[in-house]
CSV table of N, CA, C and O in Angstrom, one decimal:
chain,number,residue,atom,x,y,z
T,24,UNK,N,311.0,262.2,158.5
T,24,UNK,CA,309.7,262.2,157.8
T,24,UNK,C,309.1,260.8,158.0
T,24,UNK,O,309.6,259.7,157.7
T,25,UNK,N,308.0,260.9,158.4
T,25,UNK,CA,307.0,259.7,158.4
T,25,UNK,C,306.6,258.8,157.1
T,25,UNK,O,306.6,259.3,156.0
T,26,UNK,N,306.5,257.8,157.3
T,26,UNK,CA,306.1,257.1,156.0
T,26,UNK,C,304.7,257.7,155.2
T,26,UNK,O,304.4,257.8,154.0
T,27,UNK,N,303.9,258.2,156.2
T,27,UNK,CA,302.7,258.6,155.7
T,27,UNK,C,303.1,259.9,154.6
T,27,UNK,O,302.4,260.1,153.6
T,28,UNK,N,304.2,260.8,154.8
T,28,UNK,CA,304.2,261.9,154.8
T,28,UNK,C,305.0,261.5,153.5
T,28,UNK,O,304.6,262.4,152.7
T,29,UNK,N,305.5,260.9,152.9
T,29,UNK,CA,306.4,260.1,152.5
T,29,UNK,C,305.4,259.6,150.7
T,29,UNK,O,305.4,260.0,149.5
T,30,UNK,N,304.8,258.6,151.4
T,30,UNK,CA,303.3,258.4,150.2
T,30,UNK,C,302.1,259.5,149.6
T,30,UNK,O,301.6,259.6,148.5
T,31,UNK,N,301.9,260.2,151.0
T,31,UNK,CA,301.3,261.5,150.6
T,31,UNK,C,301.7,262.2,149.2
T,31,UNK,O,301.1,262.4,148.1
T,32,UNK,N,303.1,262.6,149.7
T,32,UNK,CA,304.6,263.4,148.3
T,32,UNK,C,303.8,262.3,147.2
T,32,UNK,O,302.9,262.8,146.5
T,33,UNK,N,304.1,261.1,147.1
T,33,UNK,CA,304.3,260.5,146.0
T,33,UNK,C,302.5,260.8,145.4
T,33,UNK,O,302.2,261.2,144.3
T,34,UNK,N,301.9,260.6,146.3
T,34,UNK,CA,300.6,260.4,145.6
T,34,UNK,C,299.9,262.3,145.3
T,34,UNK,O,298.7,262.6,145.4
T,35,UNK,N,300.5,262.8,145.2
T,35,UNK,CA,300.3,264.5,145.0
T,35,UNK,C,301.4,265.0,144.0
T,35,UNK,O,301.4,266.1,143.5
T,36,UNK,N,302.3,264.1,143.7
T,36,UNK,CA,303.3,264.0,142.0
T,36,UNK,C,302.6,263.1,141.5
T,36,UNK,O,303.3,262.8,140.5
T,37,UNK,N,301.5,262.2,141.4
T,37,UNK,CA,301.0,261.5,140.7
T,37,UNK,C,301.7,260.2,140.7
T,37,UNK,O,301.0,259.6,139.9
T,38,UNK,N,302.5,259.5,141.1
T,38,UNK,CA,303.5,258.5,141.6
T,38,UNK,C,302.8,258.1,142.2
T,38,UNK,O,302.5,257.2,141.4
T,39,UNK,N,302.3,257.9,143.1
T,39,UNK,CA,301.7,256.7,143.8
T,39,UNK,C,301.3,255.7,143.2
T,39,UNK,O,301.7,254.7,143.8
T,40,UNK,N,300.8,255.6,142.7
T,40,UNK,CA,299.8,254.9,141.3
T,40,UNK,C,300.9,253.8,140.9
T,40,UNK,O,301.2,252.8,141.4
T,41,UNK,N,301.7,254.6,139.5
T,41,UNK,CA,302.5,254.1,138.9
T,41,UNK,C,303.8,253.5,139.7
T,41,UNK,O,304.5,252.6,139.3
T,42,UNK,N,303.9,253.9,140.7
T,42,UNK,CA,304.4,253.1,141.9
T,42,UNK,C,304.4,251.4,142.0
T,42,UNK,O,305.1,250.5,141.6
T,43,UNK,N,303.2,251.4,142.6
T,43,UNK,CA,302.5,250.3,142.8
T,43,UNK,C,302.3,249.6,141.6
T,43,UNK,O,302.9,248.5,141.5
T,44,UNK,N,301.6,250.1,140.5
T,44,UNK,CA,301.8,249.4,139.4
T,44,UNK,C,302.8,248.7,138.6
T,44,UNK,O,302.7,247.9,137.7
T,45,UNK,N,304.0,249.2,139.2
T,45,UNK,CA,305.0,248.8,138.7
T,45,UNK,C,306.0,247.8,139.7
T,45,UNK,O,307.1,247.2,139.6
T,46,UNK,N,305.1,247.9,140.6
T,46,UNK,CA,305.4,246.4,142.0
T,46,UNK,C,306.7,247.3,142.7
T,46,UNK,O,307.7,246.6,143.1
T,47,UNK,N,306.6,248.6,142.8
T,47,UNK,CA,307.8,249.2,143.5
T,47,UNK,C,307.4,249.7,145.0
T,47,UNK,O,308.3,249.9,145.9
T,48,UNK,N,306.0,250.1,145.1
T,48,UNK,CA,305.1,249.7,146.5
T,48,UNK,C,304.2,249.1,146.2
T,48,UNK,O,303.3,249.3,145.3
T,49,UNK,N,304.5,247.8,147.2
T,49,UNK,CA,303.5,246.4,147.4
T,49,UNK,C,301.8,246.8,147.9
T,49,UNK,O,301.5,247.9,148.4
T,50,UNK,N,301.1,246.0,147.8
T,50,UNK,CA,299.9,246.0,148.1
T,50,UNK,C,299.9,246.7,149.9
T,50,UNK,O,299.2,247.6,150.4
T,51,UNK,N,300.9,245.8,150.2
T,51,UNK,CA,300.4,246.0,152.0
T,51,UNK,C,300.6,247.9,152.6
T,51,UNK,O,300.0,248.7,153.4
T,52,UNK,N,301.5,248.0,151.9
T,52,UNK,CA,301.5,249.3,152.3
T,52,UNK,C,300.5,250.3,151.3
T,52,UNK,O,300.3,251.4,151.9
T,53,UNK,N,300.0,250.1,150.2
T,53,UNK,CA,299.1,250.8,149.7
T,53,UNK,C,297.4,250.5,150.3
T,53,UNK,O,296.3,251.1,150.2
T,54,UNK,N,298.0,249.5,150.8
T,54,UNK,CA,296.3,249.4,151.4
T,54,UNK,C,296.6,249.7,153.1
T,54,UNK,O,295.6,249.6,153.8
T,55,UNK,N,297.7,249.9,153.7
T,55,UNK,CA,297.8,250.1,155.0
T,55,UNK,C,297.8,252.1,155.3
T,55,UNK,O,297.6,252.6,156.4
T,56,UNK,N,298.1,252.7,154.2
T,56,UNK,CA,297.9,254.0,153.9
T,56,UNK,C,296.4,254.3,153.5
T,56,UNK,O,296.2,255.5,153.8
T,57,UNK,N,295.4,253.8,153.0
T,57,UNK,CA,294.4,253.6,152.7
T,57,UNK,C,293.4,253.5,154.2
T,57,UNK,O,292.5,254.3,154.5
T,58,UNK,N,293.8,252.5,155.0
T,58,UNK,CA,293.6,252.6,156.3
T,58,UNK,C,294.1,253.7,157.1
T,58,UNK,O,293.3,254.2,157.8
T,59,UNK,N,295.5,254.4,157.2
T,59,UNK,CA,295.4,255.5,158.3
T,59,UNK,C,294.5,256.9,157.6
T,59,UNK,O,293.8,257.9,158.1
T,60,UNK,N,294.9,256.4,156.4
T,60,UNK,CA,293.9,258.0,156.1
T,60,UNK,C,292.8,257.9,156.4
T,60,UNK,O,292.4,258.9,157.1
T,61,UNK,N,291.7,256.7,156.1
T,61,UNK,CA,290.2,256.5,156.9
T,61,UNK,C,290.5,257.3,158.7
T,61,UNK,O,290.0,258.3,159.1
T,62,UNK,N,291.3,256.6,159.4
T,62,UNK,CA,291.3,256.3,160.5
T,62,UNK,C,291.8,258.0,160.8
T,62,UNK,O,291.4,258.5,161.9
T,63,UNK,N,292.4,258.5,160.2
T,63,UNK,CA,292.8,259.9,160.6
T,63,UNK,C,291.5,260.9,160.4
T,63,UNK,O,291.2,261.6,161.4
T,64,UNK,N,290.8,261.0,159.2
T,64,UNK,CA,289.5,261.2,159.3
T,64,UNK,C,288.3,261.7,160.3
T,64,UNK,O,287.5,262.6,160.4
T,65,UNK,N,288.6,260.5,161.0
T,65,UNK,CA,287.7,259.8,162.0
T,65,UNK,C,288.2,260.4,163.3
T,65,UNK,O,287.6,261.2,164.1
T,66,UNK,N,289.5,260.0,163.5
T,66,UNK,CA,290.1,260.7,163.9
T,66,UNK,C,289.6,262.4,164.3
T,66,UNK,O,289.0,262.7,165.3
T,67,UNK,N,289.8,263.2,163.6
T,67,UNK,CA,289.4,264.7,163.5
T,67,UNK,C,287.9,264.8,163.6
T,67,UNK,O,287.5,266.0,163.6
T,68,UNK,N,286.9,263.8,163.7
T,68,UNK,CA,285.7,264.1,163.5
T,68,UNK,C,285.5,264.4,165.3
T,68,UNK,O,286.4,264.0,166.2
T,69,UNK,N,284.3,265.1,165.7
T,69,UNK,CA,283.9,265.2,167.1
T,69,UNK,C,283.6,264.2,167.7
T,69,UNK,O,283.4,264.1,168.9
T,70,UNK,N,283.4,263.1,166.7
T,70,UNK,CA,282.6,261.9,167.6
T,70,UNK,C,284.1,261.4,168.2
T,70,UNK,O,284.2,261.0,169.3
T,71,UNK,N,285.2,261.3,167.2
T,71,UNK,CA,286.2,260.2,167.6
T,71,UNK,C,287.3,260.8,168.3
T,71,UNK,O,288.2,260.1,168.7
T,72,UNK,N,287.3,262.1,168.4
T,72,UNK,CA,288.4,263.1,168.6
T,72,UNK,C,289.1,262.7,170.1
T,72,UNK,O,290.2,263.1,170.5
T,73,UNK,N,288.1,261.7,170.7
T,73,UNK,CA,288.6,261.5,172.1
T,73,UNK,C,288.7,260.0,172.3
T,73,UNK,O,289.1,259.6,173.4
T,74,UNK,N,288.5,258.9,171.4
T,74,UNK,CA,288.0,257.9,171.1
T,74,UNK,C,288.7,257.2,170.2
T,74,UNK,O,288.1,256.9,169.2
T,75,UNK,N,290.0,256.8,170.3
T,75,UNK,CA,290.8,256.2,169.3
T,75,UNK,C,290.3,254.5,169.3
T,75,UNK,O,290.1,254.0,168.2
T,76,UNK,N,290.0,253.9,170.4
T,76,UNK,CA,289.9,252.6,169.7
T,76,UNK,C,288.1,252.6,169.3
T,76,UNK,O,287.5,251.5,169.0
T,77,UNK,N,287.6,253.6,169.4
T,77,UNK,CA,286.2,253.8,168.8
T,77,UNK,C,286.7,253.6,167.1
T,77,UNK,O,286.6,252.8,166.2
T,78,UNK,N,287.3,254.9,167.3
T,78,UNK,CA,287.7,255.3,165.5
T,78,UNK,C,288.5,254.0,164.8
T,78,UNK,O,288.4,253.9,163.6
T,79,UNK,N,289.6,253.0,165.6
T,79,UNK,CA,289.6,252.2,165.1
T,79,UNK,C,288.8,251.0,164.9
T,79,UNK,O,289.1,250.2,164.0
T,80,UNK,N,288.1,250.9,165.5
T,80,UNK,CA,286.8,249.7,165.1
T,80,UNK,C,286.1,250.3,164.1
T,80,UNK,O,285.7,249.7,163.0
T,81,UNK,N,285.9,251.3,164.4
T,81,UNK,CA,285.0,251.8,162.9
T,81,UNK,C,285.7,251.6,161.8
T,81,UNK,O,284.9,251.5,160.9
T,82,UNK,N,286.8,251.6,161.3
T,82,UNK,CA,287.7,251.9,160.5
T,82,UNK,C,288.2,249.9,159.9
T,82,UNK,O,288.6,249.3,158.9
T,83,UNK,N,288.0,249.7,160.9
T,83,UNK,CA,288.0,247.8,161.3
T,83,UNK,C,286.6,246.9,159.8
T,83,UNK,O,286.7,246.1,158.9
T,84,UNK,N,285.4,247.9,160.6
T,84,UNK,CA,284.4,247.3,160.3
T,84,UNK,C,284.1,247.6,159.0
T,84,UNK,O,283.9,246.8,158.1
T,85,UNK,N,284.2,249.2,158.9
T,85,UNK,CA,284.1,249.6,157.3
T,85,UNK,C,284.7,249.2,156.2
T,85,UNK,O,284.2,249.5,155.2
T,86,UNK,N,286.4,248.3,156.4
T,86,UNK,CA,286.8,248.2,155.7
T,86,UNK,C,287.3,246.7,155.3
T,86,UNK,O,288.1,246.1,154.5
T,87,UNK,N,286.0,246.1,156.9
T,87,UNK,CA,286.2,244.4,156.6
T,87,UNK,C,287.8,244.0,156.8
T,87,UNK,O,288.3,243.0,156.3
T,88,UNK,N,288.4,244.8,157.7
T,88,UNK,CA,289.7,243.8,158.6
T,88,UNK,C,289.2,244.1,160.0
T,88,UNK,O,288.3,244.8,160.6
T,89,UNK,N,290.5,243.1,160.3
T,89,UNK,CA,290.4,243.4,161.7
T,89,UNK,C,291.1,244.6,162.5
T,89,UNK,O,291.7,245.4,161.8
T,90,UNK,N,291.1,244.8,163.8
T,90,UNK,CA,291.1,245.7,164.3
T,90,UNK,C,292.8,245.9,164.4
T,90,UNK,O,293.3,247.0,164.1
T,91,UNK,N,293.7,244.8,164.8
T,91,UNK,CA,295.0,244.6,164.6
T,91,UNK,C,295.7,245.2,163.6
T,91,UNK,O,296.9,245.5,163.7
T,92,UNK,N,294.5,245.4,162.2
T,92,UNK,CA,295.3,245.2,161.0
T,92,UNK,C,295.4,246.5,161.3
T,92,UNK,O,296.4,247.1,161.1
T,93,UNK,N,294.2,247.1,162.0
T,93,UNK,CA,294.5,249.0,161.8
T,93,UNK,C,295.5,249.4,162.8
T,93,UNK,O,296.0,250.5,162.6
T,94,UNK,N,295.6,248.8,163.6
T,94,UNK,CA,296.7,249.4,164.8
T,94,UNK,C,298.1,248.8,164.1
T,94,UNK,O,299.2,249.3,164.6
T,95,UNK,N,298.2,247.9,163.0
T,95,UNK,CA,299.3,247.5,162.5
T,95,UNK,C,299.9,249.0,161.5
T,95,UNK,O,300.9,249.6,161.7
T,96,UNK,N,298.9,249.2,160.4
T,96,UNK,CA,298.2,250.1,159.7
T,96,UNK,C,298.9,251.6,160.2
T,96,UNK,O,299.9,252.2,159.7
T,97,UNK,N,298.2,251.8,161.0
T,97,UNK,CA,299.0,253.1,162.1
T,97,UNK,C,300.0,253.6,162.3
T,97,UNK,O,300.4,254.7,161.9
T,98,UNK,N,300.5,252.2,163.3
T,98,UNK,CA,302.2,252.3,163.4
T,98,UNK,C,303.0,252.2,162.0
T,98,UNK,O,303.9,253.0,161.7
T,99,UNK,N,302.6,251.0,161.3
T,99,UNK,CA,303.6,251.6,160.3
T,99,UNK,C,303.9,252.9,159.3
T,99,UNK,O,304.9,253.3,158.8
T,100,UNK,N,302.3,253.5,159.3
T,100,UNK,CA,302.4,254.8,158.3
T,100,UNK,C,303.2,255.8,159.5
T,100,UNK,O,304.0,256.6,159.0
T,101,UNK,N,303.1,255.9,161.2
T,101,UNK,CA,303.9,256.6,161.4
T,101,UNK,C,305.4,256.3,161.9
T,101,UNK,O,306.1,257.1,162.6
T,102,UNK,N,305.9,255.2,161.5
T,102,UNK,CA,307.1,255.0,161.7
T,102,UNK,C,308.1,256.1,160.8
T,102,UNK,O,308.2,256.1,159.5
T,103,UNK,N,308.8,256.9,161.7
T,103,UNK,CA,310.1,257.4,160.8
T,103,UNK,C,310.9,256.9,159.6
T,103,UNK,O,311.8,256.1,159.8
T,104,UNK,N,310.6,257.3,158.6
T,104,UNK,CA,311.6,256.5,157.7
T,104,UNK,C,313.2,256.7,157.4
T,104,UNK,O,313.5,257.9,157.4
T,105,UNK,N,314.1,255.7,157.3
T,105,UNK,CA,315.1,256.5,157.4
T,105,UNK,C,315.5,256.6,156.2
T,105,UNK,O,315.5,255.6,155.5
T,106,UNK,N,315.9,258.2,155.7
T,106,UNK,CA,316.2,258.6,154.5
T,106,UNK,C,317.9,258.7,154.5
T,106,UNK,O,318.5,259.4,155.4
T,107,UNK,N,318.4,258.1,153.5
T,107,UNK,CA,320.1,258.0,153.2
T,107,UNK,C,320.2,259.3,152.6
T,107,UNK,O,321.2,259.7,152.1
């Protein structure tokens, strides 16, 4: 299971939130899920469907980082997580 797939669960039990609020997911990954979901979006739209580092600059500029942060952003929401 993907990390994305992973926060999704939590934020559709209503956990995502109280999560974070409670400093049990940090900032970086609540705002780096924040970014793939923009970027997945964009993604599925016709303009970007063929155009990934289009859709990441867009996703760069709208959201005032840089472009690194979203290709950072990316990989980490689809890294496999490993579940014990």
């Amino acid at each position: 299971m993907k990390v994305i797939d992973i926060l999704n669960k939590l934020e559709e039990g209503g956990h995502l939130t109280s999560l974070y609020q409670a400093g049990i997911i940090n900032l970086k990954a609540f705002s780096q899920r924040d970014i793939y979901l923009r970027w997945q979006t964009l993604r599925a739209s016709l303009r970007y469907a063929q155009d990934n580092a289009g859709a990441v600059r867009m996703v760069a500029q709208e959201l005032d980082v840089s472009t690194d942060t979203v290709y950072r952003a990316i990989a980490g929401m689809e890294k496999v997580a490993k579940v014990a």
